[in-house]
mmCIF file of C-alpha atoms and ligand atoms in Angstrom:
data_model
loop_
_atom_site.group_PDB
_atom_site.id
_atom_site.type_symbol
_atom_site.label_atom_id
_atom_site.label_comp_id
_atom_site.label_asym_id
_atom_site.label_seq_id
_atom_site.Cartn_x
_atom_site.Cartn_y
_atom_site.Cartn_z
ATOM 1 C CA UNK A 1 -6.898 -14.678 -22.599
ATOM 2 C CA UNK A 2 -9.877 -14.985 -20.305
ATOM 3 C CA UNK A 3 -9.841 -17.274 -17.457
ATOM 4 C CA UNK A 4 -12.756 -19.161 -14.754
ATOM 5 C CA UNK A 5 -11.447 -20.416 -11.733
ATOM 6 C CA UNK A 6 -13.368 -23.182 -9.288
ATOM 7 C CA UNK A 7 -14.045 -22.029 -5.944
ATOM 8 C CA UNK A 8 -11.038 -23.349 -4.150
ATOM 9 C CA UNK A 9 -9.151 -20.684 -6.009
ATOM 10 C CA UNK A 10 -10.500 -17.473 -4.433
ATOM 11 C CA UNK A 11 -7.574 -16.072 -3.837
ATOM 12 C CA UNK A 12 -5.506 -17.004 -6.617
ATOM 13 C CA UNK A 13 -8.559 -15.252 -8.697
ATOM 14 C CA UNK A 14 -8.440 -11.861 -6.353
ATOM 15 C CA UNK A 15 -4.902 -12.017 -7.310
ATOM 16 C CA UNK A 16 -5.270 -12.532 -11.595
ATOM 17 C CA UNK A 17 -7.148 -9.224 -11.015
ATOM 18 C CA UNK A 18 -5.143 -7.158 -9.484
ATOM 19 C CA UNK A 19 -2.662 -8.062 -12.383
ATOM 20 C CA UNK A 20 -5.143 -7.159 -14.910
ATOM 21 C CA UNK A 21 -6.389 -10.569 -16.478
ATOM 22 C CA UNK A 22 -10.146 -10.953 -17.169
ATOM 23 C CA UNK A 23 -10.438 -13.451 -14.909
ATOM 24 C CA UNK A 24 -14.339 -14.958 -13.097
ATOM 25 C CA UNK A 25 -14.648 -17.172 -10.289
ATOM 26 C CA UNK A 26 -16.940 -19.851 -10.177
ATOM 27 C CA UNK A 27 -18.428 -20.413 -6.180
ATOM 28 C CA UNK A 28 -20.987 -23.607 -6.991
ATOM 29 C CA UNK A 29 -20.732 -26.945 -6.808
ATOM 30 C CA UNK A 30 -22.227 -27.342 -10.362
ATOM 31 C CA UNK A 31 -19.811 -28.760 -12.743
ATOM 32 C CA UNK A 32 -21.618 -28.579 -15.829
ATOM 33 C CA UNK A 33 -22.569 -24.988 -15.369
ATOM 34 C CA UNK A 34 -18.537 -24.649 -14.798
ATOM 35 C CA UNK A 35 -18.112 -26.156 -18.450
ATOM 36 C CA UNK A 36 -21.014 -24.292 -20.215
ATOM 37 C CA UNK A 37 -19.488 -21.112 -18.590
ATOM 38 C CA UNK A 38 -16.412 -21.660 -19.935
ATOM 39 C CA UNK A 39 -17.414 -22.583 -23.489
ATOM 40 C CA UNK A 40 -19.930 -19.531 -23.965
ATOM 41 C CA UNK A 41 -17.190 -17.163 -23.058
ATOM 42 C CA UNK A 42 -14.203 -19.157 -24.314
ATOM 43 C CA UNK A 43 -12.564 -18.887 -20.873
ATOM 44 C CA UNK A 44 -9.420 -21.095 -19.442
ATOM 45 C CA UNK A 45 -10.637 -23.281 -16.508
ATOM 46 C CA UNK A 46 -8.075 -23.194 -13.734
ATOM 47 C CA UNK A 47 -9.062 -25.558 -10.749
ATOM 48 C CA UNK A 48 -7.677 -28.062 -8.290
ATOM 49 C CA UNK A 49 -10.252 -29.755 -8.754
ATOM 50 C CA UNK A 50 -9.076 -33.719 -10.370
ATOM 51 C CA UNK A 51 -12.311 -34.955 -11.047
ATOM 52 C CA UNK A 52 -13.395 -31.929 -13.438
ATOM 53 C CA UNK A 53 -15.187 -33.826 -16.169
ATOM 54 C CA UNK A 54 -13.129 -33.379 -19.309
ATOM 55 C CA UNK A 55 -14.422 -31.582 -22.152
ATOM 56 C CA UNK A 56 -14.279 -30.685 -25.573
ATOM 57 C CA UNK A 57 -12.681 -27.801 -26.793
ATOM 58 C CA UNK A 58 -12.710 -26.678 -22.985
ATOM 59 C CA UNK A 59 -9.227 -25.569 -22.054
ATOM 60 C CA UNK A 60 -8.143 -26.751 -17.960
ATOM 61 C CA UNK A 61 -5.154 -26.060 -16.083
ATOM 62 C CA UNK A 62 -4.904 -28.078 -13.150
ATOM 63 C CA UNK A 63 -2.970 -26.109 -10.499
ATOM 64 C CA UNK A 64 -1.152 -28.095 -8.454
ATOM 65 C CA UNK A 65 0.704 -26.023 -6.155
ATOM 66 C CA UNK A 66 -1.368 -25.197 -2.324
ATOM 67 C CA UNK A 67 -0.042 -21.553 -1.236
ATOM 68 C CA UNK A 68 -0.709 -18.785 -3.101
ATOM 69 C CA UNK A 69 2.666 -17.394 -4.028
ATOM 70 C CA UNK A 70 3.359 -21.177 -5.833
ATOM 71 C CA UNK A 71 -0.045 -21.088 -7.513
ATOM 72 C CA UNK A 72 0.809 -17.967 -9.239
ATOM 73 C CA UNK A 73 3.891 -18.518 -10.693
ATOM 74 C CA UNK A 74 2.784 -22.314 -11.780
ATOM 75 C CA UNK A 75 0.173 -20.059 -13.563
ATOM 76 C CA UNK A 76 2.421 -17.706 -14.709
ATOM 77 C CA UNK A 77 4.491 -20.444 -16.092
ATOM 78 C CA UNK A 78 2.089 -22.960 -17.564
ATOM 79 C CA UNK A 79 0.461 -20.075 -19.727
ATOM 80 C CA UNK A 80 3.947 -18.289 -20.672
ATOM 81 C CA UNK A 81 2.632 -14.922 -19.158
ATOM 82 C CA UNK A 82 4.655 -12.464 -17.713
ATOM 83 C CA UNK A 83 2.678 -9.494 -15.352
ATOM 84 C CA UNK A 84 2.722 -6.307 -17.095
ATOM 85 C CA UNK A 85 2.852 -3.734 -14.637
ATOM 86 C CA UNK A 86 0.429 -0.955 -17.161
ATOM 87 C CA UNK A 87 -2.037 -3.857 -16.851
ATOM 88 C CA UNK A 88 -1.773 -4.523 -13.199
ATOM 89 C CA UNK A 89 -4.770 -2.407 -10.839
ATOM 90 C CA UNK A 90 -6.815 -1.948 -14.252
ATOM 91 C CA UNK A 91 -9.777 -4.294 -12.934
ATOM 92 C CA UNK A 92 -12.155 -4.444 -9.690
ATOM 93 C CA UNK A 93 -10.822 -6.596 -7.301
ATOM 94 C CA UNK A 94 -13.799 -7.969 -6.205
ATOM 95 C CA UNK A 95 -15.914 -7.599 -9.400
ATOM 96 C CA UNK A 96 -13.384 -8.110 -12.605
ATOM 97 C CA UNK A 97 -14.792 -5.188 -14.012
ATOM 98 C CA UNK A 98 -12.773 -2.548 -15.802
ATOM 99 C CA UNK A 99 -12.075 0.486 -13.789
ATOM 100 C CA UNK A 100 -12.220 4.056 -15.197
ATOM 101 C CA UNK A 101 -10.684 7.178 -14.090
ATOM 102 C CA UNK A 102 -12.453 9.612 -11.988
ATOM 103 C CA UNK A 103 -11.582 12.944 -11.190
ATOM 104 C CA UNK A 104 -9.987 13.759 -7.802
ATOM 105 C CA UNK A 105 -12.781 16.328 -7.049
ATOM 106 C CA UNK A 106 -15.269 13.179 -6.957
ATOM 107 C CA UNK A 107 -13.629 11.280 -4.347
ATOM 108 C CA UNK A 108 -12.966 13.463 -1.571
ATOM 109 C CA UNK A 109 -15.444 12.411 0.764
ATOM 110 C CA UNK A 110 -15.035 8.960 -0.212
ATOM 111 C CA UNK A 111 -11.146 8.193 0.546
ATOM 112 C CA UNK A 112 -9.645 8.696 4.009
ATOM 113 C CA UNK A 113 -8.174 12.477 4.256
ATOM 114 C CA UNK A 114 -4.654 11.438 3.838
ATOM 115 C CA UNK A 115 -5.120 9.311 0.945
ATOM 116 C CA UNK A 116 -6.605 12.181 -0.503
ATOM 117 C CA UNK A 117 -4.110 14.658 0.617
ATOM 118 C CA UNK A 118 -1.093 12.180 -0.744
ATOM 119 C CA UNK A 119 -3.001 10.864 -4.080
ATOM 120 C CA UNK A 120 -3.446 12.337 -7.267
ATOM 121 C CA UNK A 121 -5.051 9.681 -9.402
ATOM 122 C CA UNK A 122 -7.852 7.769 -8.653
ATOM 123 C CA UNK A 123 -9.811 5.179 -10.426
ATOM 124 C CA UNK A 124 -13.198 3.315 -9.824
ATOM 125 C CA UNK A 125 -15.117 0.405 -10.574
ATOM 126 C CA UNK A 126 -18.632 1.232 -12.728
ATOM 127 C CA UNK A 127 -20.561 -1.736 -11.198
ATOM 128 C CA UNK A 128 -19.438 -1.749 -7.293
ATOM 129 C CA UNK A 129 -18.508 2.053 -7.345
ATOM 130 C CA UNK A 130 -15.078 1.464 -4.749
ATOM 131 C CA UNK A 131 -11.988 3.600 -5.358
ATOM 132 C CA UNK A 132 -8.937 2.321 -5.937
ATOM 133 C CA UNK A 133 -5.814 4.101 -5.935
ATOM 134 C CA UNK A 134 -2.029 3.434 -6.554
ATOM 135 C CA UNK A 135 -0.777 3.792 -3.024
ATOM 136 C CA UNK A 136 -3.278 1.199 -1.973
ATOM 137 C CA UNK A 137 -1.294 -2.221 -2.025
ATOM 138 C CA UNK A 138 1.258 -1.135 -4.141
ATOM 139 C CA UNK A 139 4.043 -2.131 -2.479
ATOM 140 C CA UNK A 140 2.883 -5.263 -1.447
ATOM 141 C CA UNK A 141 2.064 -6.593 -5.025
ATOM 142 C CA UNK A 142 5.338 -5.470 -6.301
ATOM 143 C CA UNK A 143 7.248 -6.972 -3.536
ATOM 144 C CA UNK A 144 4.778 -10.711 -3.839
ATOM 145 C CA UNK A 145 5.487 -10.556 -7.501
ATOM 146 C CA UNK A 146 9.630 -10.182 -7.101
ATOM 147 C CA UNK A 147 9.082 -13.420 -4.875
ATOM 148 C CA UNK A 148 6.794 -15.244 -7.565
ATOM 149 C CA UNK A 149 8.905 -14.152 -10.796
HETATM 150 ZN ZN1 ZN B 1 -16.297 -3.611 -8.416
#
């Protein structure tokens, strides 16, 4: 399941990342672009958006909820998905790609000297080349998603 979300939804979209779904955000103001995108990659629209012209055979959720937390888990609902934490920190943040291991050797004069000190595995993103690792926001997404579940 591959999702597009309209530009009010920047967050929401950092946020189906970091839980692993394929997910592309759409930042114009060109609606027809927004269906043509969707339909060429057979992508779920979410938006806020009420006056999205509607479409055939183009999927849209209209999220209703404002704050973050609520958006999530009316998107969790709607599409009967539940986070699965192997999936979760698999994809760039900021670029939706995949991210591949790299070897710990690699990154030592990339990551701060504690992280690297206190780390074992690291991954990064082929396209934007940053380094994630597990310690990063760990915590913090496990602790959001008890509160959204
Ligand atoms: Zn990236």
């Amino acid at each position: 399941m591959k999702f597009l979300l309209t530009k009010e939804l920047g967050r929401l979209a950092k946020w189906l990342r970091i839980l692993g779904y394929d997910t592309l955000y759409f930042n114009q103001d060109n609606l027809s672009s927004l269906i043509i995108q969707a339909l060429r990659d057979n992508r779920i629209i979410l938006t806020r958006n009420h006056r999205l012209p509607q479409s055939r055979g183009v999927k849209i959720l209209l999220i209703k909820a404002e704050r973050i937390k609520e958006q999530m888990s009316e998107f969790l609902k709607t599409q009967k998905l539940e986070p699965d934490s192997g999936k979760m920190f698999s994809r760039c943040i900021i670029c939706n790609e995949e991210l591949v291991g790299i070897d710990k050797e690699k990154v030592k004069d990339k990551v701060p000297e504690y992280v690297f000190k206190t780390q074992e595995d690291f991954v990064t993103c082929p396209k934007c080349k940053r380094i994630y690792w597990r310690g990063t926001h760990w915590g913090n997404v496990e602790q959001t998603l008890k509160e959204v579940i």
